[in-house]
PDB file of C-alpha atoms in Angstrom:
ATOM      1  CA  MET A  30       2.306  -7.132 -15.730  1.00 85.00           C
ATOM      2  CA  PHE A  31      -1.433  -7.399 -15.280  1.00 91.00           C
ATOM      3  CA  ASN A  32      -3.123  -6.336 -12.035  1.00 95.00           C
ATOM      4  CA  LYS A  33      -6.908  -6.849 -12.095  1.00 97.00           C
ATOM      5  CA  VAL A  34      -9.287  -7.917  -9.349  1.00 96.00           C
ATOM      6  CA  ILE A  35     -13.023  -8.648  -9.643  1.00 97.00           C
ATOM      7  CA  LEU A  36     -15.016  -9.282  -6.469  1.00 96.00           C
ATOM      8  CA  VAL A  37     -18.693  -9.753  -5.678  1.00 96.00           C
ATOM      9  CA  GLY A  38     -19.852  -9.400  -2.114  1.00 96.00           C
ATOM     10  CA  ASN A  39     -21.608  -7.324   0.498  1.00 97.00           C
ATOM     11  CA  LEU A  40     -20.414  -4.115   2.128  1.00 97.00           C
ATOM     12  CA  THR A  41     -19.232  -4.691   5.707  1.00 97.00           C
ATOM     13  CA  LYS A  42     -20.087  -1.134   6.827  1.00 96.00           C
ATOM     14  CA  ASP A  43     -21.396   2.160   5.500  1.00 96.00           C
ATOM     15  CA  ILE A  44     -19.160   4.092   3.099  1.00 96.00           C
ATOM     16  CA  GLU A  45     -16.730   6.606   4.631  1.00 97.00           C
ATOM     17  CA  LEU A  46     -16.531   9.620   2.298  1.00 97.00           C
ATOM     18  CA  ARG A  47     -13.782  12.238   2.615  1.00 96.00           C
ATOM     19  CA  TYR A  48     -12.250  14.886   0.390  1.00 96.00           C
ATOM     20  CA  THR A  49      -8.611  15.676  -0.344  1.00 94.00           C
ATOM     21  CA  PRO A  50      -7.393  19.283   0.128  1.00 94.00           C
ATOM     22  CA  GLY A  51      -7.641  19.545  -3.666  1.00 93.00           C
ATOM     23  CA  GLY A  52     -11.346  18.612  -3.571  1.00 94.00           C
ATOM     24  CA  ALA A  53     -11.156  15.015  -4.858  1.00 95.00           C
ATOM     25  CA  ALA A  54     -13.644  12.651  -3.215  1.00 96.00           C
ATOM     26  CA  ILE A  55     -12.335   9.446  -1.595  1.00 96.00           C
ATOM     27  CA  ALA A  56     -14.671   6.680  -0.420  1.00 97.00           C
ATOM     28  CA  LYS A  57     -13.379   3.840   1.747  1.00 97.00           C
ATOM     29  CA  CYS A  58     -15.209   0.733   2.824  1.00 97.00           C
ATOM     30  CA  GLY A  59     -14.906  -3.039   3.074  1.00 97.00           C
ATOM     31  CA  ILE A  60     -16.460  -5.952   1.240  1.00 97.00           C
ATOM     32  CA  ALA A  61     -17.129  -9.487   2.471  1.00 97.00           C
ATOM     33  CA  THR A  62     -16.959 -12.235  -0.104  1.00 96.00           C
ATOM     34  CA  SER A  63     -17.129 -15.980   0.365  1.00 94.00           C
ATOM     35  CA  ARG A  64     -16.702 -19.264  -1.433  1.00 93.00           C
ATOM     36  CA  LYS A  65     -18.138 -22.694  -0.721  1.00 93.00           C
ATOM     37  CA  TRP A  66     -16.655 -26.079  -1.551  1.00 91.00           C
ATOM     38  CA  LYS A  67     -16.658 -29.686  -0.437  1.00 92.00           C
ATOM     39  CA  ASP A  68     -13.552 -31.184   1.125  1.00 91.00           C
ATOM     40  CA  GLN A  69     -12.229 -34.681   0.380  1.00 91.00           C
ATOM     41  CA  SER A  70     -14.663 -36.230   2.841  1.00 92.00           C
ATOM     42  CA  GLY A  71     -17.617 -34.504   1.145  1.00 90.00           C
ATOM     43  CA  GLN A  72     -18.207 -32.059   3.991  1.00 93.00           C
ATOM     44  CA  GLN A  73     -19.423 -28.592   2.963  1.00 94.00           C
ATOM     45  CA  LYS A  74     -16.865 -25.842   3.772  1.00 93.00           C
ATOM     46  CA  GLU A  75     -17.107 -22.064   3.523  1.00 94.00           C
ATOM     47  CA  GLU A  76     -14.436 -19.373   3.579  1.00 95.00           C
ATOM     48  CA  THR A  77     -15.224 -15.672   3.989  1.00 96.00           C
ATOM     49  CA  LEU A  78     -12.741 -12.906   3.156  1.00 95.00           C
ATOM     50  CA  PHE A  79     -12.951  -9.277   4.268  1.00 96.00           C
ATOM     51  CA  ILE A  80     -11.234  -6.850   1.907  1.00 96.00           C
ATOM     52  CA  ASP A  81     -10.938  -3.056   2.147  1.00 97.00           C
ATOM     53  CA  PHE A  82     -11.374  -0.916  -0.958  1.00 97.00           C
ATOM     54  CA  THR A  83     -11.067   2.710  -2.087  1.00 97.00           C
ATOM     55  CA  VAL A  84     -13.064   4.584  -4.730  1.00 97.00           C
ATOM     56  CA  TRP A  85     -11.998   7.975  -6.133  1.00 96.00           C
ATOM     57  CA  GLY A  86     -13.732  11.025  -7.643  1.00 95.00           C
ATOM     58  CA  ARG A  87     -17.366  11.158  -8.724  1.00 95.00           C
ATOM     59  CA  SER A  88     -17.628   7.377  -8.322  1.00 95.00           C
ATOM     60  CA  ALA A  89     -16.848   7.837  -4.618  1.00 96.00           C
ATOM     61  CA  GLU A  90     -19.776  10.220  -4.270  1.00 96.00           C
ATOM     62  CA  VAL A  91     -22.083   7.797  -6.129  1.00 95.00           C
ATOM     63  CA  VAL A  92     -21.204   4.795  -3.931  1.00 96.00           C
ATOM     64  CA  ASN A  93     -21.660   6.968  -0.838  1.00 96.00           C
ATOM     65  CA  GLN A  94     -25.107   8.053  -2.050  1.00 95.00           C
ATOM     66  CA  TYR A  95     -26.492   4.668  -3.104  1.00 94.00           C
ATOM     67  CA  LEU A  96     -24.662   1.944  -1.155  1.00 95.00           C
ATOM     68  CA  HIS A  97     -24.820   1.097   2.537  1.00 95.00           C
ATOM     69  CA  LYS A  98     -23.859  -1.707   4.898  1.00 96.00           C
ATOM     70  CA  GLY A  99     -25.050  -5.018   3.439  1.00 95.00           C
ATOM     71  CA  SER A 100     -25.400  -3.754  -0.155  1.00 96.00           C
ATOM     72  CA  LYS A 101     -24.417  -6.326  -2.764  1.00 96.00           C
ATOM     73  CA  VAL A 102     -21.876  -4.985  -5.252  1.00 97.00           C
ATOM     74  CA  LEU A 103     -19.452  -6.088  -7.952  1.00 97.00           C
ATOM     75  CA  LEU A 104     -16.076  -4.323  -7.742  1.00 97.00           C
ATOM     76  CA  GLU A 105     -13.489  -4.267 -10.489  1.00 97.00           C
ATOM     77  CA  GLY A 106     -10.105  -2.720  -9.856  1.00 97.00           C
ATOM     78  CA  ARG A 107      -6.508  -3.355  -8.956  1.00 97.00           C
ATOM     79  CA  LEU A 108      -4.626  -4.607  -5.946  1.00 96.00           C
ATOM     80  CA  THR A 109      -2.812  -1.817  -4.086  1.00 95.00           C
ATOM     81  CA  LEU A 110      -0.253  -2.019  -1.276  1.00 95.00           C
ATOM     82  CA  GLU A 111      -0.727   0.586   1.459  1.00 93.00           C
ATOM     83  CA  GLN A 112       2.290   1.225   3.707  1.00 95.00           C
ATOM     84  CA  TRP A 113       2.560   3.372   6.835  1.00 93.00           C
ATOM     85  CA  THR A 114       4.325   3.683  10.172  1.00 94.00           C
ATOM     86  CA  ASP A 115       2.128   3.170  13.236  1.00 93.00           C
ATOM     87  CA  GLN A 116       2.253   5.186  16.469  1.00 93.00           C
ATOM     88  CA  SER A 117       4.860   2.857  17.985  1.00 94.00           C
ATOM     89  CA  GLY A 118       7.186   3.315  14.991  1.00 94.00           C
ATOM     90  CA  GLN A 119       6.508  -0.093  13.429  1.00 95.00           C
ATOM     91  CA  LYS A 120       6.240  -0.251   9.655  1.00 95.00           C
ATOM     92  CA  ARG A 121       2.863  -1.648   8.622  1.00 94.00           C
ATOM     93  CA  SER A 122       1.299  -2.612   5.302  1.00 95.00           C
ATOM     94  CA  ARG A 123      -1.842  -4.149   3.863  1.00 93.00           C
ATOM     95  CA  HIS A 124      -3.335  -4.897   0.484  1.00 95.00           C
ATOM     96  CA  THR A 125      -6.495  -3.094  -0.590  1.00 96.00           C
ATOM     97  CA  ILE A 126      -8.465  -2.756  -3.820  1.00 97.00           C
ATOM     98  CA  THR A 127      -8.499   0.516  -5.777  1.00 97.00           C
ATOM     99  CA  VAL A 128     -11.843   0.389  -7.577  1.00 97.00           C
ATOM    100  CA  GLU A 129     -11.953   1.339 -11.243  1.00 96.00           C
ATOM    101  CA  ASN A 130     -15.517   0.141 -12.038  1.00 96.00           C
ATOM    102  CA  PHE A 131     -18.415  -1.110  -9.968  1.00 95.00           C
ATOM    103  CA  LYS A 132     -21.940  -2.411 -10.394  1.00 95.00           C
ATOM    104  CA  MET A 133     -24.712  -2.274  -7.825  1.00 94.00           C
ATOM    105  CA  LEU A 134     -26.320  -5.716  -7.634  1.00 94.00           C
ATOM    106  CA  ASP A 135     -29.175  -5.102  -5.180  1.00 84.00           C
ATOM    107  CA  GLY A 136     -32.646  -4.766  -6.612  1.00 73.00           C
ATOM    108  CA  ARG A 137     -34.707  -1.706  -5.806  1.00 61.00           C
ATOM    109  CA  GLN A 138     -36.233  -2.733  -2.502  1.00 54.00           C
ATOM    110  CA  ASP A 139     -37.325   0.686  -1.264  1.00 49.00           C
ATOM    111  CA  GLN A 140     -38.603   2.559  -4.337  1.00 39.00           C
ATOM    112  CA  ALA A 141     -39.747   5.595  -2.291  1.00 38.00           C
ATOM    113  CA  SER A 142     -36.279   6.439  -0.974  1.00 43.00           C
ATOM    114  CA  GLN A 143     -34.436   6.030  -4.275  1.00 46.00           C
ATOM    115  CA  PRO A 144     -34.534   8.331  -7.293  1.00 45.00           C
ATOM    116  CA  PRO A 145     -36.265   6.893 -10.370  1.00 41.00           C
ATOM    117  CA  GLN A 146     -33.079   6.673 -12.450  1.00 44.00           C
ATOM    118  CA  GLN A 147     -30.566   5.145 -10.059  1.00 46.00           C
ATOM    119  CA  PRO A 148     -27.221   4.455 -11.767  1.00 44.00           C
ATOM    120  CA  THR A 149     -26.232   0.812 -11.638  1.00 49.00           C
ATOM    121  CA  THR A 150     -22.773   0.895 -13.188  1.00 53.00           C
ATOM    122  CA  GLN A 151     -20.098   3.487 -12.736  1.00 55.00           C
ATOM    123  CA  SER A 152     -16.587   3.845 -14.080  1.00 55.00           C
ATOM    124  CA  ALA A 153     -13.946   5.534 -12.007  1.00 53.00           C
ATOM    125  CA  PRO A 154     -12.924   9.013 -13.136  1.00 49.00           C
ATOM    126  CA  ALA A 155      -9.679   9.836 -14.869  1.00 44.00           C
ATOM    127  CA  GLN A 156      -8.395  11.397 -11.652  1.00 49.00           C
ATOM    128  CA  GLN A 157      -6.566   8.844  -9.528  1.00 51.00           C
ATOM    129  CA  PRO A 158      -4.123   9.225  -6.661  1.00 53.00           C
ATOM    130  CA  PRO A 159      -0.815  10.628  -7.953  1.00 47.00           C
ATOM    131  CA  GLU A 160       1.121   7.388  -7.483  1.00 48.00           C
ATOM    132  CA  THR A 161      -1.322   5.486  -9.691  1.00 44.00           C
ATOM    133  CA  ASN A 162      -1.235   7.686 -12.824  1.00 44.00           C
ATOM    134  CA  ILE A 163       0.786   5.178 -14.839  1.00 42.00           C
ATOM    135  CA  ASP A 164       0.437   4.633 -18.564  1.00 44.00           C
ATOM    136  CA  ILE A 165       0.238   0.845 -18.652  1.00 43.00           C
ATOM    137  CA  ASP A 166       0.711   0.796 -22.427  1.00 46.00           C
ATOM    138  CA  ASP A 167       4.385   1.631 -21.823  1.00 46.00           C
ATOM    139  CA  GLU A 168       4.748  -1.544 -19.775  1.00 50.00           C
ATOM    140  CA  ILE A 169       3.127  -3.961 -22.250  1.00 46.00           C
ATOM    141  CA  PRO A 170       5.787  -5.632 -24.412  1.00 48.00           C
ATOM    142  CA  PHE A 171       3.676  -5.916 -27.576  1.00 41.00           C
TER     143      PHE A 171
END
């Protein structure tokens, strides 16, 4: 099977950066993306989606350093199902994006506060959460 997601949008909040006990960086945030279309009567419609995402390793530190609420970004990754039990004992779940690559789409608006060689594209590191270290070549039937 093929699991790939590409989104372009704006960050809904500042990046939340944390570290695992093993020292791996984890960045979590949300992205807002929208589409516009005309309905059958010709009226302009717009739909906005809010999607949470996670970035791992050095890429997490880079997004935390250079992106902030409102930053325009292209995310490439895979759909992930998060499952947990809430405080009342109910099983909960939601889909999020695990980012594998990203590209910063904002121009340099504040040259003084940014280093001269700001990275614009970053690939996720080889280190991923344990449940995602899957060799997809074993699953491809050709």
